[in-house]
Tab-separated table of C-alpha atoms and ligand atoms in Angstrom:
chain	number	residue	atom	x	y	z
A	28	MET	CA	0.368	-0.076	0.197
A	29	GLY	CA	2.025	2.693	-1.514
A	30	GLY	CA	0.945	6.752	-1.216
A	31	THR	CA	-0.675	7.183	-4.175
A	32	HIS	CA	-1.344	3.250	-5.495
A	33	ILE	CA	-2.098	0.249	-3.720
A	34	GLY	CA	0.034	-2.665	-5.753
A	35	CYS	CA	-2.139	-5.877	-5.650
A	36	GLY	CA	-0.626	-8.939	-6.821
A	37	LEU	CA	-0.491	-13.043	-7.262
A	38	VAL	CA	2.456	-14.559	-6.102
A	39	GLU	CA	3.749	-18.067	-6.581
A	40	ASN	CA	6.889	-19.079	-4.923
A	41	HIS	CA	9.168	-16.652	-6.043
A	42	ARG	CA	7.847	-15.373	-9.780
A	43	LEU	CA	4.845	-12.668	-9.988
A	44	LEU	CA	1.966	-15.189	-11.121
A	45	ALA	CA	-0.881	-11.339	-11.733
A	46	SER	CA	-1.001	-7.589	-10.550
A	47	ALA	CA	-3.284	-5.380	-10.527
A	48	GLU	CA	-3.168	-1.254	-9.483
A	49	VAL	CA	-5.721	0.619	-7.357
A	50	SER	CA	-4.990	4.065	-7.725
A	51	SER	CA	-5.742	5.724	-3.968
A	52	GLU	CA	-5.352	8.914	-4.802
A	53	GLY	CA	-7.837	10.841	-2.674
A	54	ALA	CA	-8.660	8.078	-0.762
A	55	GLN	CA	-11.032	9.300	2.812
A	56	SER	CA	-10.147	6.546	4.234
A	57	LEU	CA	-8.352	2.457	3.560
A	58	HIS	CA	-12.194	0.895	4.382
A	59	SER	CA	-13.152	3.070	1.878
A	60	LEU	CA	-11.017	1.467	-0.592
A	61	LEU	CA	-11.659	-2.231	1.031
A	62	ALA	CA	-14.616	-3.124	-2.239
A	63	THR	CA	-12.172	-1.851	-4.608
A	64	ILE	CA	-8.840	-3.581	-3.339
A	65	ALA	CA	-10.887	-7.261	-3.191
A	66	GLN	CA	-12.165	-6.304	-6.822
A	67	ALA	CA	-9.173	-6.078	-8.529
A	68	LEU	CA	-7.993	-9.578	-6.540
A	69	HIS	CA	-11.391	-11.472	-7.735
A	70	SER	CA	-10.598	-10.582	-10.659
A	71	LEU	CA	-6.503	-11.126	-10.925
A	72	LEU	CA	-7.737	-14.975	-8.807
A	73	SER	CA	-10.545	-15.584	-12.573
A	74	GLN	CA	-7.241	-14.686	-15.009
A	75	THR	CA	-5.283	-17.395	-13.522
A	76	GLY	CA	-8.407	-19.874	-13.010
A	77	LEU	CA	-7.389	-19.953	-9.397
A	78	GLN	CA	-9.901	-19.873	-5.778
A	79	SER	CA	-8.316	-17.495	-3.402
A	80	THR	CA	-8.760	-20.868	-1.431
A	81	ASP	CA	-5.544	-22.000	-3.719
A	82	CYS	CA	-4.295	-19.350	-1.528
A	83	ALA	CA	-1.313	-19.739	0.696
A	84	GLY	CA	-3.042	-16.434	2.296
A	85	LEU	CA	-3.311	-13.394	1.469
A	86	ALA	CA	-0.642	-10.497	2.662
A	87	ILE	CA	-0.530	-6.539	3.415
A	88	GLY	CA	2.198	-4.541	2.773
A	89	PHE	CA	0.916	-1.181	4.973
A	90	PRO	CA	3.212	1.787	5.761
A	91	GLY	CA	3.298	2.601	9.224
A	92	ILE	CA	3.789	0.060	12.718
A	93	VAL	CA	2.066	-2.798	12.607
A	94	ASP	CA	1.869	-5.621	14.609
A	95	ALA	CA	3.342	-9.385	12.210
A	96	HIS	CA	1.141	-10.864	15.129
A	97	THR	CA	-2.590	-10.530	15.106
A	98	GLY	CA	-2.705	-8.164	11.325
A	99	ARG	CA	-3.837	-5.454	13.873
A	100	ILE	CA	-2.197	-2.088	12.317
A	101	LEU	CA	-1.200	0.153	15.486
A	102	SER	CA	-0.036	3.124	14.829
A	103	THR	CA	-0.063	4.640	10.765
A	104	LEU	CA	1.485	8.113	9.155
A	105	LYS	CA	-0.547	10.267	7.576
A	106	LYS	CA	-2.049	7.449	5.329
A	107	TYR	CA	-4.453	5.975	6.420
A	108	GLU	CA	-5.115	6.896	9.647
A	109	ASP	CA	-8.688	4.151	9.986
A	110	ALA	CA	-6.795	1.645	8.826
A	111	PRO	CA	-5.994	0.367	13.645
A	112	HIS	CA	-9.684	0.005	13.819
A	113	LEU	CA	-9.945	-1.825	11.039
A	114	ASP	CA	-9.992	-5.820	11.313
A	115	LEU	CA	-8.254	-6.544	8.399
A	116	PRO	CA	-8.141	-10.582	9.210
A	117	GLY	CA	-11.560	-10.338	9.984
A	118	TRP	CA	-12.324	-8.992	6.106
A	119	SER	CA	-9.898	-11.409	4.650
A	120	MET	CA	-11.736	-14.829	6.117
A	121	GLU	CA	-14.999	-13.039	4.468
A	122	GLU	CA	-14.297	-11.996	1.534
A	123	PHE	CA	-11.499	-15.014	0.392
A	124	GLY	CA	-12.020	-17.624	3.490
A	125	ILE	CA	-8.349	-17.072	3.500
A	126	PRO	CA	-5.439	-15.746	6.743
A	127	LEU	CA	-4.130	-12.611	5.544
A	128	ARG	CA	-0.918	-11.610	7.235
A	129	VAL	CA	0.167	-7.792	7.898
A	130	GLU	CA	3.070	-5.908	8.006
A	131	ASN	CA	5.265	-3.013	7.551
A	132	ASP	CA	6.281	-2.352	3.922
A	133	ALA	CA	9.471	-1.975	4.140
A	134	ARG	CA	9.346	-4.656	5.780
A	135	MET	CA	8.525	-7.177	3.245
A	136	ALA	CA	10.009	-4.905	0.528
A	137	LEU	CA	13.128	-7.298	2.353
A	138	LEU	CA	11.663	-10.025	2.832
A	139	GLY	CA	11.278	-10.279	-0.662
A	140	GLU	CA	15.049	-8.904	-1.612
A	141	HIS	CA	15.751	-11.979	0.507
A	142	TYR	CA	13.518	-14.670	-1.199
A	143	ALA	CA	14.215	-13.456	-4.935
A	144	GLY	CA	16.273	-10.094	-5.299
A	145	SER	CA	19.964	-9.048	-4.116
A	146	ALA	CA	19.608	-9.695	-0.805
A	147	LYS	CA	19.791	-13.875	-1.744
A	148	ASP	CA	22.960	-14.120	-0.494
A	149	SER	CA	22.904	-12.660	2.862
A	150	ASP	CA	20.918	-12.940	6.395
A	151	ASP	CA	22.408	-10.246	7.368
A	152	VAL	CA	20.265	-6.930	5.726
A	153	VAL	CA	19.326	-3.713	6.631
A	154	MET	CA	17.268	-1.978	3.343
A	155	MET	CA	16.972	1.420	2.522
A	156	THR	CA	13.599	2.291	0.801
A	157	LEU	CA	14.426	5.773	-0.424
A	158	GLY	CA	10.403	7.562	-2.019
A	159	THR	CA	7.982	10.175	-0.615
A	160	GLY	CA	9.714	8.564	3.286
A	161	ILE	CA	11.876	7.015	3.648
A	162	GLY	CA	11.506	3.018	4.994
A	163	SER	CA	13.673	1.040	6.589
A	164	ALA	CA	13.974	-3.279	7.565
A	165	ALA	CA	16.843	-4.980	9.044
A	166	MET	CA	16.950	-8.611	9.466
A	167	ILE	CA	19.436	-10.073	11.397
A	168	ARG	CA	20.641	-13.649	10.947
A	169	GLY	CA	17.588	-15.169	8.450
A	170	ARG	CA	15.343	-13.580	11.217
A	171	LEU	CA	13.239	-10.760	10.512
A	172	LEU	CA	14.231	-7.603	13.399
A	173	ARG	CA	10.132	-6.945	14.898
A	174	GLY	CA	11.031	-6.127	18.746
A	175	VAL	CA	8.597	-6.015	21.636
A	176	HIS	CA	6.275	-3.071	19.987
A	177	PHE	CA	7.171	-4.164	16.289
A	178	GLN	CA	9.067	-1.174	15.693
A	179	ALA	CA	12.487	-2.411	15.290
A	180	GLY	CA	14.292	-1.737	12.474
A	181	CYS	CA	11.694	0.019	11.005
A	182	LEU	CA	12.293	2.873	11.872
A	183	GLY	CA	15.462	3.916	10.430
A	184	GLY	CA	13.385	6.900	8.474
A	185	HIS	CA	13.903	7.917	11.808
A	186	PHE	CA	16.753	8.041	12.583
A	187	PRO	CA	17.434	11.413	13.479
A	188	VAL	CA	20.919	13.321	10.705
A	189	ASP	CA	20.398	16.659	12.101
A	190	PHE	CA	19.132	17.305	16.211
A	191	ARG	CA	18.529	21.410	15.029
A	192	GLY	CA	17.221	20.478	12.230
A	193	ARG	CA	13.857	20.061	10.335
A	194	LEU	CA	9.870	18.745	12.105
A	195	CYS	CA	9.747	15.629	10.577
A	196	SER	CA	5.722	14.670	10.603
A	197	CYS	CA	6.438	11.649	13.276
A	198	GLY	CA	7.247	13.893	16.070
A	199	ASN	CA	11.151	14.055	15.924
A	200	ILE	CA	13.274	16.937	14.870
A	201	GLY	CA	15.557	16.641	11.450
A	202	CYS	CA	15.221	12.536	11.113
A	203	ALA	CA	16.656	11.833	7.944
A	204	GLU	CA	13.142	11.471	6.106
A	205	ALA	CA	12.696	15.610	7.833
A	206	GLU	CA	15.880	16.066	5.410
A	207	ALA	CA	16.288	13.897	2.285
A	208	GLY	CA	12.813	12.159	1.843
A	209	GLY	CA	10.727	13.135	-1.145
A	210	TRP	CA	8.326	14.528	0.254
A	211	ALA	CA	10.870	17.369	2.009
A	212	LEU	CA	12.658	17.775	-1.013
A	213	PRO	CA	10.069	20.954	-2.788
A	214	SER	CA	10.343	22.428	0.458
A	215	VAL	CA	14.416	21.692	1.117
A	216	ALA	CA	15.172	23.776	-2.059
A	217	ARG	CA	12.602	26.306	-1.857
A	218	GLU	CA	15.565	27.361	0.556
A	219	TRP	CA	18.279	26.384	-0.898
A	220	LEU	CA	20.179	30.261	-1.292
A	221	GLY	CA	20.580	30.330	-5.466
A	222	PHE	CA	16.717	28.286	-5.536
A	223	SER	CA	15.350	31.578	-7.800
A	224	ARG	CA	17.857	31.271	-10.238
A	225	SER	CA	17.876	26.854	-10.487
A	226	ALA	CA	15.866	25.607	-13.125
A	227	LEU	CA	14.760	23.570	-10.132
A	228	ALA	CA	12.592	26.966	-9.949
A	229	SER	CA	10.242	26.248	-12.954
A	230	SER	CA	10.678	21.878	-11.503
A	231	GLU	CA	6.430	21.121	-11.494
A	232	PRO	CA	6.687	18.089	-9.519
A	233	LEU	CA	10.079	19.074	-7.362
A	234	ASN	CA	11.231	14.984	-6.985
A	235	PHE	CA	14.326	13.690	-7.105
A	236	LYS	CA	13.755	13.310	-10.946
A	237	ALA	CA	14.316	16.841	-11.186
A	238	LEU	CA	17.436	16.716	-8.906
A	239	PHE	CA	19.021	14.060	-10.518
A	240	ALA	CA	18.229	15.555	-13.970
A	241	GLN	CA	19.659	18.629	-13.324
A	242	ALA	CA	22.801	17.638	-11.198
A	243	GLU	CA	22.948	15.891	-14.104
A	244	LYS	CA	23.212	18.756	-16.752
A	245	GLY	CA	25.353	20.368	-14.419
A	246	ASP	CA	22.779	22.764	-12.831
A	247	PRO	CA	24.988	24.471	-9.257
A	248	VAL	CA	21.709	24.547	-6.778
A	249	ALA	CA	20.633	20.721	-8.244
A	250	ILE	CA	24.431	19.646	-7.629
A	251	GLN	CA	24.128	20.804	-4.138
A	252	ILE	CA	20.740	19.991	-2.551
A	253	ARG	CA	21.492	16.473	-4.599
A	254	ARG	CA	25.055	16.048	-2.509
A	255	HIS	CA	22.676	17.408	0.579
A	256	CYS	CA	20.591	14.524	-0.373
A	257	LEU	CA	23.315	11.904	-0.347
A	258	ASP	CA	24.877	13.439	2.298
A	259	VAL	CA	21.752	12.496	4.471
A	260	TRP	CA	20.601	9.560	2.665
A	261	ALA	CA	24.748	7.944	3.259
A	262	ALA	CA	24.858	8.931	7.115
A	263	ASN	CA	21.214	7.154	7.409
A	264	ALA	CA	23.114	3.964	6.181
A	265	VAL	CA	26.152	4.513	8.708
A	266	ALA	CA	23.136	4.787	11.467
A	267	LEU	CA	21.878	1.755	10.403
A	268	VAL	CA	24.888	-0.001	9.802
A	269	HIS	CA	26.221	1.058	13.778
A	270	ALA	CA	22.123	-0.453	15.054
A	271	TYR	CA	21.770	-3.473	13.241
A	272	ASP	CA	25.287	-4.772	11.859
A	273	PRO	CA	24.171	-6.265	8.681
A	274	GLU	CA	26.343	-7.468	5.776
A	275	VAL	CA	24.471	-6.094	2.790
A	276	VAL	CA	22.734	-2.865	3.192
A	277	VAL	CA	19.826	-2.760	0.062
A	278	ILE	CA	19.047	0.881	-1.530
A	279	GLY	CA	15.398	0.616	-2.889
A	280	GLY	CA	12.760	3.640	-4.111
A	281	GLY	CA	12.171	5.636	-7.714
A	282	VAL	CA	14.882	7.514	-6.558
A	283	MET	CA	17.744	4.362	-7.007
A	284	LYS	CA	16.272	4.573	-11.386
A	285	SER	CA	20.063	6.864	-10.587
A	286	SER	CA	21.996	4.397	-9.049
A	287	GLN	CA	24.889	4.711	-10.711
A	288	ALA	CA	25.103	8.348	-8.300
A	289	ILE	CA	23.874	7.069	-5.060
A	290	LEU	CA	25.314	3.704	-4.830
A	291	PRO	CA	29.174	4.501	-5.253
A	292	ALA	CA	28.272	7.657	-2.540
A	293	ILE	CA	27.242	5.494	0.014
A	294	GLN	CA	29.578	2.788	-0.422
A	295	GLU	CA	32.106	5.630	-0.332
A	296	HIS	CA	31.369	6.865	2.916
A	297	LEU	CA	29.958	3.838	5.348
A	298	ASN	CA	33.589	3.061	3.970
A	299	GLN	CA	35.526	5.659	5.833
A	300	HIS	CA	32.745	6.425	8.430
A	301	ALA	CA	31.801	3.154	9.347
A	302	TRP	CA	32.726	0.542	12.428
A	303	THR	CA	32.732	-2.582	12.431
A	304	ALA	CA	34.995	-4.734	12.440
A	305	TRP	CA	34.806	-7.451	10.215
A	306	GLY	CA	35.279	-5.656	6.229
A	307	LYS	CA	32.771	-3.042	5.507
A	308	PRO	CA	28.943	-3.888	4.789
A	309	GLN	CA	27.779	-4.270	0.152
A	310	VAL	CA	25.794	-2.078	-0.826
A	311	ARG	CA	23.550	-2.489	-3.166
A	312	ALA	CA	20.061	-1.859	-5.322
A	313	ALA	CA	17.662	-3.514	-4.863
A	314	MET	CA	16.183	-5.769	-7.994
A	315	LEU	CA	12.942	-6.032	-6.755
A	316	GLY	CA	11.217	-2.667	-7.549
A	317	ASN	CA	7.434	-2.780	-6.971
A	318	GLN	CA	7.721	-6.104	-7.198
A	319	ALA	CA	10.019	-6.050	-3.882
A	320	ALA	CA	6.575	-6.433	-1.341
A	321	LEU	CA	5.063	-8.694	-3.458
A	322	LEU	CA	7.335	-10.960	-3.110
A	323	GLY	CA	7.715	-10.735	0.122
A	324	SER	CA	4.054	-11.746	0.866
A	325	ILE	CA	5.910	-15.754	-0.159
A	326	PRO	CA	8.483	-15.438	3.350
A	327	LEU	CA	5.759	-13.784	5.173
A	328	LEU	CA	2.827	-15.932	5.578
A	329	LEU	CA	5.920	-19.473	5.243
A	330	GLU	CA	7.510	-17.936	8.375
A	331	ASP	CA	6.592	-19.586	11.345
A	332	MET	CA	6.765	-16.151	13.634
A	333	ASN	CA	7.554	-17.495	16.477
A	334	ASP	CA	10.732	-18.327	15.529
A	335	ALA	CA	11.947	-16.357	12.706
A	336	THR	CA	10.909	-12.727	15.013
A	337	ILE	CA	13.541	-10.980	17.031
B	214	ZN	ZN1	10.777	11.539	11.792
């Protein structure tokens, strides 16, 4: 479930059998979208000639803090705010006759990249997803880090990188996503010295795509802001490494279309600044894009949660 759309898919082993998108733009509540989501899933099933009861279950990747044991959404951040009041497992049973698992979206993406993507060869992984916000997740010795209140590992985008910085939507100050997340980028740019003379001033929408394109063309302000974003992401990657002891750092999100400008900068910063006693974690681009969370539904549904969680 993303900010502007909900990606739906039918997954078998390492393969996406069918997929569809439901727009969530302007939706007042998650409740108001459930019927449309159900319709999309039923249509995927009929496209592939399957019944819902042929499936092991239904999995939802949600942008918030989620109780993965009960399928309850515990806390949201400015999107789908009614979700904590919904009985999603009950809805799944009633609509499809199958059990439901809900997990934080960044954890689902990490599960997917570990199962079928760029972290297949490592059990010690952190993932940072650079998008409208900054998502994170951590896997330690093959077990997904959740914590007693289900917020361990998934709030890495809210590590403060500047304690005198910007107020974040989460309530904290100077979070990585408040300093260099997609939602903060327009205000970061507008306050930048010389912004009005930059090509960014006429970029609509002012997003990472525009920023990287203008920096590539040599716009001096765009180059400075790109440097600022890379520095924030790299500092955040060091914090994730210090916190979770990974061997692989996977970076995902739409901005990774410019991965050739991002990966070396973060790798170099990690090599220089991360305190590790064994070598340096490898920085890799996510391989599965939007499919990561969908493919992550397989390991999530198969997981023995009591055993797999830390
Ligand atoms: Zn925050």
